[in-house]
Short mmCIF file of C-alpha atoms in Angstrom, two decimals:
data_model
loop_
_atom_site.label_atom_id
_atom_site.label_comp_id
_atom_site.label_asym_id
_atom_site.label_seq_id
_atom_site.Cartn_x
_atom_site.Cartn_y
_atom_site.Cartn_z
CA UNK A 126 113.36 128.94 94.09
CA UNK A 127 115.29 125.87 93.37
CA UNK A 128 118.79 125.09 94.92
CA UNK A 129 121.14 122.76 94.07
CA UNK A 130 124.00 123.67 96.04
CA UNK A 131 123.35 120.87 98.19
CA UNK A 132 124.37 118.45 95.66
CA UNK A 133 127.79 119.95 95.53
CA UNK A 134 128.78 118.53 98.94
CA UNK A 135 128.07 114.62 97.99
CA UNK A 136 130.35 112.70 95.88
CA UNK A 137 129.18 112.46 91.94
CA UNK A 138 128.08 109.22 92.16
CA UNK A 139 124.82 109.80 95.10
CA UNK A 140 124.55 113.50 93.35
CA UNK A 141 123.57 111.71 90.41
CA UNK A 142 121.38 108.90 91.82
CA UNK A 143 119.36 111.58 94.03
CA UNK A 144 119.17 113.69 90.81
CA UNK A 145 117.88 110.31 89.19
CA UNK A 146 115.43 110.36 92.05
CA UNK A 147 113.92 113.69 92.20
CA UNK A 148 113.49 113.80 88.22
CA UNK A 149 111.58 110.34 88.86
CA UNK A 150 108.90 112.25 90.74
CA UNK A 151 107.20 113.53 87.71
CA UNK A 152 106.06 110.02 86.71
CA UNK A 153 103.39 111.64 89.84
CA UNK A 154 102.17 113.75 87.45
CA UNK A 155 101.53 111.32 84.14
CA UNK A 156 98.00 110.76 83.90
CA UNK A 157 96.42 107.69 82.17
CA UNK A 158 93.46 107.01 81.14
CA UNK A 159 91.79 104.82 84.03
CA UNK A 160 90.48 106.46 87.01
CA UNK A 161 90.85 105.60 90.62
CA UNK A 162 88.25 103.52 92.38
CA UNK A 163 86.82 106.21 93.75
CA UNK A 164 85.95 107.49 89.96
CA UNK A 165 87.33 110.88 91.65
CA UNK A 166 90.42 111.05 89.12
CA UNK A 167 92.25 110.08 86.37
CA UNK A 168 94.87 107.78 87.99
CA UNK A 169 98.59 108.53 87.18
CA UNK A 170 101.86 106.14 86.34
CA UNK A 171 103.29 106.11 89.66
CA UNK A 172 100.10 104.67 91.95
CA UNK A 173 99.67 103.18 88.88
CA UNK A 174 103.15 101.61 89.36
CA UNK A 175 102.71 101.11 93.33
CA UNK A 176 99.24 99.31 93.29
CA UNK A 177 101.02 96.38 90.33
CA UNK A 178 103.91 96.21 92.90
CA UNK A 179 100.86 95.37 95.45
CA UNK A 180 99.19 92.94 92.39
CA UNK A 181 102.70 90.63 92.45
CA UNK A 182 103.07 90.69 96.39
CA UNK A 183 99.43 88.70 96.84
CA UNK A 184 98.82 87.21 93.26
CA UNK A 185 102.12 85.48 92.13
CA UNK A 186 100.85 82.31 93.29
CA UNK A 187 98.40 82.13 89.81
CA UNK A 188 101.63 82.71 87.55
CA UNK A 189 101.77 80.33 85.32
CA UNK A 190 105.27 79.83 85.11
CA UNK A 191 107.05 80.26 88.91
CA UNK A 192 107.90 83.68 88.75
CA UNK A 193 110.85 85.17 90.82
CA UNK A 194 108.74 88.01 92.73
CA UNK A 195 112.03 89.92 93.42
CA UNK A 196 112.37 90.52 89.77
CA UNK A 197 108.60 90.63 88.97
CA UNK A 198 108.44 94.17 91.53
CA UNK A 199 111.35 95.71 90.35
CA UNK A 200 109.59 95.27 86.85
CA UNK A 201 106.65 96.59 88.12
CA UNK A 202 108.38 99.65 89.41
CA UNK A 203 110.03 100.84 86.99
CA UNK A 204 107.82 99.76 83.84
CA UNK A 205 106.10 103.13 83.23
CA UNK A 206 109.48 105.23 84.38
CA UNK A 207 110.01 106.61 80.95
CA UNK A 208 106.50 108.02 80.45
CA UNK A 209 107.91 111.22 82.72
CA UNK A 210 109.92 111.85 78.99
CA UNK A 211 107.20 110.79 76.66
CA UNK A 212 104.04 110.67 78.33
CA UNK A 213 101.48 107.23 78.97
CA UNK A 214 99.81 105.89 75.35
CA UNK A 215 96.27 104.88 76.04
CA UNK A 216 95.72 101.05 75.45
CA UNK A 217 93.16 102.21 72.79
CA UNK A 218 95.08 104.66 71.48
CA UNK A 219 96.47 103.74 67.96
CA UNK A 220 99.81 103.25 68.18
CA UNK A 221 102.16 106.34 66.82
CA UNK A 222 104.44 105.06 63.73
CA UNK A 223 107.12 106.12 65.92
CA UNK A 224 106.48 104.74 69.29
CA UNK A 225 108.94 102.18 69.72
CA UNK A 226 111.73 105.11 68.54
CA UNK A 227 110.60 107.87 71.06
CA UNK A 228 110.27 105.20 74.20
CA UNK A 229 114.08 104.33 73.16
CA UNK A 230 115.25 108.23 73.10
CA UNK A 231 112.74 108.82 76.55
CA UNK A 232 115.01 105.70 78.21
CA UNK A 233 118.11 107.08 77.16
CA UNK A 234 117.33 110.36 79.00
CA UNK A 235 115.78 108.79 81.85
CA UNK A 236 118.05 106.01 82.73
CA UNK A 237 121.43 108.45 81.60
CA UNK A 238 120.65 110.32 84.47
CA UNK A 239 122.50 107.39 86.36
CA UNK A 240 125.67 106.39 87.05
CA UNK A 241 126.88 104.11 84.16
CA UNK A 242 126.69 100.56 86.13
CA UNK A 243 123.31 101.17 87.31
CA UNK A 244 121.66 102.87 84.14
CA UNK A 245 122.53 99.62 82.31
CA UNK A 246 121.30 97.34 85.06
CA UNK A 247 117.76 99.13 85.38
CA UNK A 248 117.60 99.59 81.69
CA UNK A 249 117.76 95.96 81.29
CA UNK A 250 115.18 95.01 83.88
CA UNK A 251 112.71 97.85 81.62
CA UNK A 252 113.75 95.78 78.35
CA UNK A 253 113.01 93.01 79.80
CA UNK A 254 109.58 93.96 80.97
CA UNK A 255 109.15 95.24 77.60
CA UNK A 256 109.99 92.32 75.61
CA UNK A 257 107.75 90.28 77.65
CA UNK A 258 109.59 87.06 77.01
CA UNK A 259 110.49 85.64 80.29
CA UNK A 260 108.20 83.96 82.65
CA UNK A 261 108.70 86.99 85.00
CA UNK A 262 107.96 89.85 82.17
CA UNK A 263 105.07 87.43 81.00
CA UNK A 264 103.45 88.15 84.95
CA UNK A 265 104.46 91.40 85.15
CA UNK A 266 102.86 92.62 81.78
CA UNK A 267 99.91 90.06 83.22
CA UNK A 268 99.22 92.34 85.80
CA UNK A 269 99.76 95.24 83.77
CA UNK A 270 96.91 94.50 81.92
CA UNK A 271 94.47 93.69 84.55
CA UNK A 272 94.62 96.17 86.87
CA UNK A 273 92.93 98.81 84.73
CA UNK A 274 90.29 96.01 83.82
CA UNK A 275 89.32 95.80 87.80
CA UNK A 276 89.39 99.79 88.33
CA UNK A 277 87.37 100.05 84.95
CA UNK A 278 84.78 97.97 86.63
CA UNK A 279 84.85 99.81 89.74
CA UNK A 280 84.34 102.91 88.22
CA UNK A 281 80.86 101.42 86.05
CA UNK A 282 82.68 101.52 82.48
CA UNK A 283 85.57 103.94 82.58
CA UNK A 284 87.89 103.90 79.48
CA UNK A 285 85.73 101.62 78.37
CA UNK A 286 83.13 103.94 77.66
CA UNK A 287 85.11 107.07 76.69
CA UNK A 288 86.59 105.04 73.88
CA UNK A 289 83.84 102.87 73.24
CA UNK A 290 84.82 99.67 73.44
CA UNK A 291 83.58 96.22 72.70
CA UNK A 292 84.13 93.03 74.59
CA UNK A 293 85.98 91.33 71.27
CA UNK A 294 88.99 94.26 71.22
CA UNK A 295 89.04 94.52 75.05
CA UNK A 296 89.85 90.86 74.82
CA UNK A 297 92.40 91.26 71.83
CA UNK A 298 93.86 94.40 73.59
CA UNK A 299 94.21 92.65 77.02
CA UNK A 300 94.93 88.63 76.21
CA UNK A 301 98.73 89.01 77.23
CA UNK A 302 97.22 87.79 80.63
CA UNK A 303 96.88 84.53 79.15
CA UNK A 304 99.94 84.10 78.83
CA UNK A 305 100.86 85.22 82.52
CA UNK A 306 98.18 83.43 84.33
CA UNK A 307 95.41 81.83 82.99
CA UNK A 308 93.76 82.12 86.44
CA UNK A 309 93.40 85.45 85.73
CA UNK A 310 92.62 85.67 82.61
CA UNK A 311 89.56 83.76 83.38
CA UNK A 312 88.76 86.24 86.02
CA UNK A 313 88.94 88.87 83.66
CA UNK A 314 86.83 87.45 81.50
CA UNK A 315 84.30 87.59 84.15
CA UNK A 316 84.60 91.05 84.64
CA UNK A 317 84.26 92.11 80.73
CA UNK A 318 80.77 89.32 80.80
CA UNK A 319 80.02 91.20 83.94
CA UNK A 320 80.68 94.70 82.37
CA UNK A 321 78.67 93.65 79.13
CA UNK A 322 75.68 93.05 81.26
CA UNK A 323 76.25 96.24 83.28
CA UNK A 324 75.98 97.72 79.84
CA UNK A 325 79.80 99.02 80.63
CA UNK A 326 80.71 97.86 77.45
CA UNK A 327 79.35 96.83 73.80
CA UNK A 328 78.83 92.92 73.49
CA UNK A 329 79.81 93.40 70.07
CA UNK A 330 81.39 95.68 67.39
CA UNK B 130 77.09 101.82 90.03
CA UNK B 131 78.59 98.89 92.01
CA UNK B 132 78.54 95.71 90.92
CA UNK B 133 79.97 92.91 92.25
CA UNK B 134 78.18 90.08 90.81
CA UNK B 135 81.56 88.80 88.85
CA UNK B 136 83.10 87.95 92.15
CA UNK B 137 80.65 85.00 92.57
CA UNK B 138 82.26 83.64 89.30
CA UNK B 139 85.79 82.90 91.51
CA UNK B 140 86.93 80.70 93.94
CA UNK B 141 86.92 82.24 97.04
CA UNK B 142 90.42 82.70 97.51
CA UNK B 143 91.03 84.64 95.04
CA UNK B 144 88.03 86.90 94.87
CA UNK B 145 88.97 87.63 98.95
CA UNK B 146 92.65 88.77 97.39
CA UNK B 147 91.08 90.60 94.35
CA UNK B 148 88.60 92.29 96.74
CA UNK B 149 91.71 93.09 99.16
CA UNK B 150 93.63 95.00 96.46
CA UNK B 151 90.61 96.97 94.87
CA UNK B 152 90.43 98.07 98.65
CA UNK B 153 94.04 99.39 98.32
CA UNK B 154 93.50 101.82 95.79
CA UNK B 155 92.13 103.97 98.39
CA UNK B 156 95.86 104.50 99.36
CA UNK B 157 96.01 107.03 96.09
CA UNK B 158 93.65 109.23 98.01
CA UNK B 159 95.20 110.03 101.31
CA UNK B 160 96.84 113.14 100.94
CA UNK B 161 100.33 113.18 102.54
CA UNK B 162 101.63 116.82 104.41
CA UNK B 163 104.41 116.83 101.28
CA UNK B 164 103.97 118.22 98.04
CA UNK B 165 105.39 116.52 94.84
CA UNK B 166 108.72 118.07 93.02
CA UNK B 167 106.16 120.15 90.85
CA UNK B 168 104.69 122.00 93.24
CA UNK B 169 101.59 121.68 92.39
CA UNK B 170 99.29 119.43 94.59
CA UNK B 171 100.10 117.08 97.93
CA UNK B 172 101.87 113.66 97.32
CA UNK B 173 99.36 110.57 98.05
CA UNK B 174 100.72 107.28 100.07
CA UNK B 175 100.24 105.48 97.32
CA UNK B 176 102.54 107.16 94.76
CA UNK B 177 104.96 108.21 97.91
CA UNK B 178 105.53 104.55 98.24
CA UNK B 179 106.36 103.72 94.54
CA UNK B 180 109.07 106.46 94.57
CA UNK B 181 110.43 104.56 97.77
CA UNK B 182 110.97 101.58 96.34
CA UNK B 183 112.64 103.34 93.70
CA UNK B 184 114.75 104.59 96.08
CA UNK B 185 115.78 101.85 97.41
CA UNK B 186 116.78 99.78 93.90
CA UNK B 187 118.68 102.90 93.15
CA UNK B 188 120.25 103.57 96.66
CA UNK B 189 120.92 100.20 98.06
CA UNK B 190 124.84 100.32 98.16
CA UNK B 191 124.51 102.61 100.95
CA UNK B 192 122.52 100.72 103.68
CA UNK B 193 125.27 100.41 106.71
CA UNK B 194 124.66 96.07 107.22
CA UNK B 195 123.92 94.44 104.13
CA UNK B 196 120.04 94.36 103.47
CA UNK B 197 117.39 91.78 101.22
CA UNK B 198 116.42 94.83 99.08
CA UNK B 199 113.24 92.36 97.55
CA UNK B 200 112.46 92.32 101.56
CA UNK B 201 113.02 96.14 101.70
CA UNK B 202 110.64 96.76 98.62
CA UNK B 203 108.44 94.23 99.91
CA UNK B 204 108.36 96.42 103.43
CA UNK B 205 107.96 99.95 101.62
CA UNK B 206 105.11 98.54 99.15
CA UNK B 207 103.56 97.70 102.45
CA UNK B 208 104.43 100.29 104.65
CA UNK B 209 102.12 102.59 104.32
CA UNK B 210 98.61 100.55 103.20
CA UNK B 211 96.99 101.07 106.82
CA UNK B 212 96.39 104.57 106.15
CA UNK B 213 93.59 104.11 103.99
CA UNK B 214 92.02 103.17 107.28
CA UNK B 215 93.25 105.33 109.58
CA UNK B 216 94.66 108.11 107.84
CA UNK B 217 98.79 109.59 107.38
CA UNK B 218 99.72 111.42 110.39
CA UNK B 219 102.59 113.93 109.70
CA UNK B 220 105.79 113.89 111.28
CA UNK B 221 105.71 117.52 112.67
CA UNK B 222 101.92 116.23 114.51
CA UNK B 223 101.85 115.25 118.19
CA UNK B 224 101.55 111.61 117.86
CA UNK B 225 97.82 110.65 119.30
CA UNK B 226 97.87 109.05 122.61
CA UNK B 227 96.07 106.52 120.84
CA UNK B 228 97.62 105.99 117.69
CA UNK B 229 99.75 102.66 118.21
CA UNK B 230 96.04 100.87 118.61
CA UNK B 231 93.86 102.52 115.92
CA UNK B 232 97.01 101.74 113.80
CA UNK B 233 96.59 98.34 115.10
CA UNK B 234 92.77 98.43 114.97
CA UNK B 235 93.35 99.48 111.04
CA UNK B 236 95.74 96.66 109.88
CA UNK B 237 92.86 94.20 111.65
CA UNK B 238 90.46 95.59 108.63
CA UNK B 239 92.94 95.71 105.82
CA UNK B 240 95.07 92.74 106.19
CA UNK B 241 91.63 91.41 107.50
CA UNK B 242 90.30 91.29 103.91
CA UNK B 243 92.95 88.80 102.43
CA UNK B 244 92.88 85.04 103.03
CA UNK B 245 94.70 83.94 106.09
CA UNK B 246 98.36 82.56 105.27
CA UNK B 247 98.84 85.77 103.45
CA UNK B 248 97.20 88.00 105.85
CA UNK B 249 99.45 86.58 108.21
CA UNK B 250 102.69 86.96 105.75
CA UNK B 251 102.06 90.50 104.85
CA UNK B 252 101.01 92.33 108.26
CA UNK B 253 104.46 90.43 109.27
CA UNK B 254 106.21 92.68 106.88
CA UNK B 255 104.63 95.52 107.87
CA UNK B 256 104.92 95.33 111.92
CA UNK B 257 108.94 94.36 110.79
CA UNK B 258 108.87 97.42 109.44
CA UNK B 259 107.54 99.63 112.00
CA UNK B 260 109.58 98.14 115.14
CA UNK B 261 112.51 99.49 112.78
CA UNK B 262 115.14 96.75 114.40
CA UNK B 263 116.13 94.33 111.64
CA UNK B 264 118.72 95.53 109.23
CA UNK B 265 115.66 95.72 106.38
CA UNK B 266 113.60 98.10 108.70
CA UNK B 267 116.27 100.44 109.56
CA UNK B 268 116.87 100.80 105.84
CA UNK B 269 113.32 101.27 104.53
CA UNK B 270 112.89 103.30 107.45
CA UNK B 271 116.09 105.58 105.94
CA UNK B 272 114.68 105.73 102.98
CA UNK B 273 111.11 106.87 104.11
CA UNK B 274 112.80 109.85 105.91
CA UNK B 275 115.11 111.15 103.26
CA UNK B 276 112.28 111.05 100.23
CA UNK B 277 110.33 113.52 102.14
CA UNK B 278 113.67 115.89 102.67
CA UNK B 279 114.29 115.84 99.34
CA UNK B 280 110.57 117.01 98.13
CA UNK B 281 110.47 119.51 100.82
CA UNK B 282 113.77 121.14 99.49
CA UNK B 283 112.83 120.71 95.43
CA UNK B 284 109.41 123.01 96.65
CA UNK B 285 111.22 125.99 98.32
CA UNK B 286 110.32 124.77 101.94
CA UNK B 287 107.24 122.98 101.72
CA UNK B 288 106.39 121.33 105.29
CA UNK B 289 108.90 122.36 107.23
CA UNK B 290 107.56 125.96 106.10
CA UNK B 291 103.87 125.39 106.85
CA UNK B 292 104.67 123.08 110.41
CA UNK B 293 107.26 126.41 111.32
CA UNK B 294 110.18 123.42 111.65
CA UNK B 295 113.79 124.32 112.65
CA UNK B 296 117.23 122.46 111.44
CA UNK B 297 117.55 120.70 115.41
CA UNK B 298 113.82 119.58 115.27
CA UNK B 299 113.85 118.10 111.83
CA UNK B 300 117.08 116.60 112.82
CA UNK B 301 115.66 114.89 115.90
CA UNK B 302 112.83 113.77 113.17
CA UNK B 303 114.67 112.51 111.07
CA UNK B 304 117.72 110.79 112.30
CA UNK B 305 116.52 107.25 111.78
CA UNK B 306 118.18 107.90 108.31
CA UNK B 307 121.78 107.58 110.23
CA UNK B 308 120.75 104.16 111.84
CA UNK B 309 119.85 102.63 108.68
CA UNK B 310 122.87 104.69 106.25
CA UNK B 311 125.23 107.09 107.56
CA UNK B 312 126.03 108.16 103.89
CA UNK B 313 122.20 109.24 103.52
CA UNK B 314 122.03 110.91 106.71
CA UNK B 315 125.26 113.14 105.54
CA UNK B 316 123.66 113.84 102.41
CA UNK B 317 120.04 114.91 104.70
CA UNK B 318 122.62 117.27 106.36
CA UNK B 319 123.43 118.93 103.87
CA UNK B 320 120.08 119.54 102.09
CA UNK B 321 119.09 120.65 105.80
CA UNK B 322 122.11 123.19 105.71
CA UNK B 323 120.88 124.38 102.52
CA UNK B 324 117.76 124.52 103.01
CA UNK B 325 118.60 127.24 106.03
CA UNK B 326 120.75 129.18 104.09
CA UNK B 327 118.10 129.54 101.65
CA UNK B 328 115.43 130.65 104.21
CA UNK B 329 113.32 127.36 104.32
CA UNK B 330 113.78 126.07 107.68
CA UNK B 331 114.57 128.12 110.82
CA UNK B 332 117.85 127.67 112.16
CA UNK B 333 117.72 127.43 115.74
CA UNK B 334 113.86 126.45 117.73
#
């Protein structure tokens, strides 16, 4: 059924980048382990990725740091790119020995789909993100983190539940939002007081 | 289920945008007429308009006038966030007599939920983006035509099989690609071209 004749008649350089593209499209298909508002579904990385784009478009004013929103997006859209290769790693998921190793080798797949100039320049944006050094990764990551908090909430418990979890970790797991807004991080910490009385999620260990 | 009692704990500005973006996330639940690469289920709005802005970070160099590509992401982050209102109507559809004003009639309620300088700032982005005349527009507007090409090819037909489409009617569908890149529209030819010699779309009405 498939057909890649097509890509024959464009020069190398587009054949790649629309190669890039269509590959991309499985990032659809990566499910995580929040569900949609709706509590309908499991949510997957690429909403995922649209509705943070959304987050830094109407919430960069609480940044702690001012953040350059151009940069902040592109983040945002390509942070969970690589999870097409190796798959999303649940926040409460103990993190595999080899992690760091197999997100390296997914990247160099992903991004050596491109033409040379532009694997390197989206690369870095994704390293960037992933350091979470710079005032802009510092939002991004923010954001990151408190999405799944609100749709958690939405949902009466979520991940929460299905991986029992106690106020104390959910703040350890999540209190990079600190250091991206600490606007938000106090509205989180609403939520998670809200969520412990909902009996969402245990007040304690 | 719903609980909402954590709101109360914010100032009202940002509980209006927090409230504004939990309503988003209905966007990952209207189904668009285009199925994703896989095959296997319909694309949502929400996940179609994360792999647009990927487009356009990977495909900017080809935009005939020189475009803001943050405005462009900005535009297709946006573009599409009515239709949890008022639903996506397909290309192939007969446009509703009255779609222009329950489009209109939607943005009211969704941009409706966010304070009022950013109401304001957003539904400006979006109304730039469907009159289509700035150099931005044309390109996001490019961009939102070819994705769709592309996903109908990778699926062995896909809409243009189930709407009964031919080559000259896609073409007059689609040729807002040309206006915004001519190097994208030559590329759409050629998929279309393809896509007829491989018994997907007719080849003459």
């Amino acid at each position: 059924m498939k057909s890649e004749a097509w890509l024959g008649a464009l020069d190398d350089r587009l054949a790649a980048q629309l190669k890039f593209l269509l590959a991309a499209d499985r990032l659809k298909e990566v499910y995580r382990a929040c569900k949609v508002t709706s509590g309908a579904r499991f949510e997957n990385s690429a909403e995922h990725s649209w509705h943070l784009t959304l987050f830094a478009l109407v919430l960069k004013e609480y940044a702690v740091t001012p953040v350059d929103i151009a940069r902040v997006v592109q983040m945002l859209v390509l942070h969970d790119l690589i999870e097409y290769e190796c798959g999303d790693t649940p926040i409460f998921a103990a993190e595999a020995v080899d992690q760091a190793a197999r997100e390296q080798a997914a990247a160099d797949v992903v991004f050596g789909l491109l033409p040379a100039d532009q694997s390197k320049e989206l690369r870095t944006i994704w390293e960037e993100f992933e350091a979470a050094q710079t005032a802009d990764a510092k939002f991004a990551k923010a954001l990151d983190r408190l999405q799944p908090i609100l749709q958690n909430h939405a949902v009466g418990g979520g991940s929460w539940i299905a991986y029992d979890v106690d106020i104390e970790r959910e703040r350890a797991l999540t209190n990079k939002i600190e250091k991206g807004s600490p606007t938000l991080w106090a509205a989180a910490n609403a939520v998670f007081e809200d969520a412990v009385k909902c009996g969402w999620m245990k007040k304690a260990p």
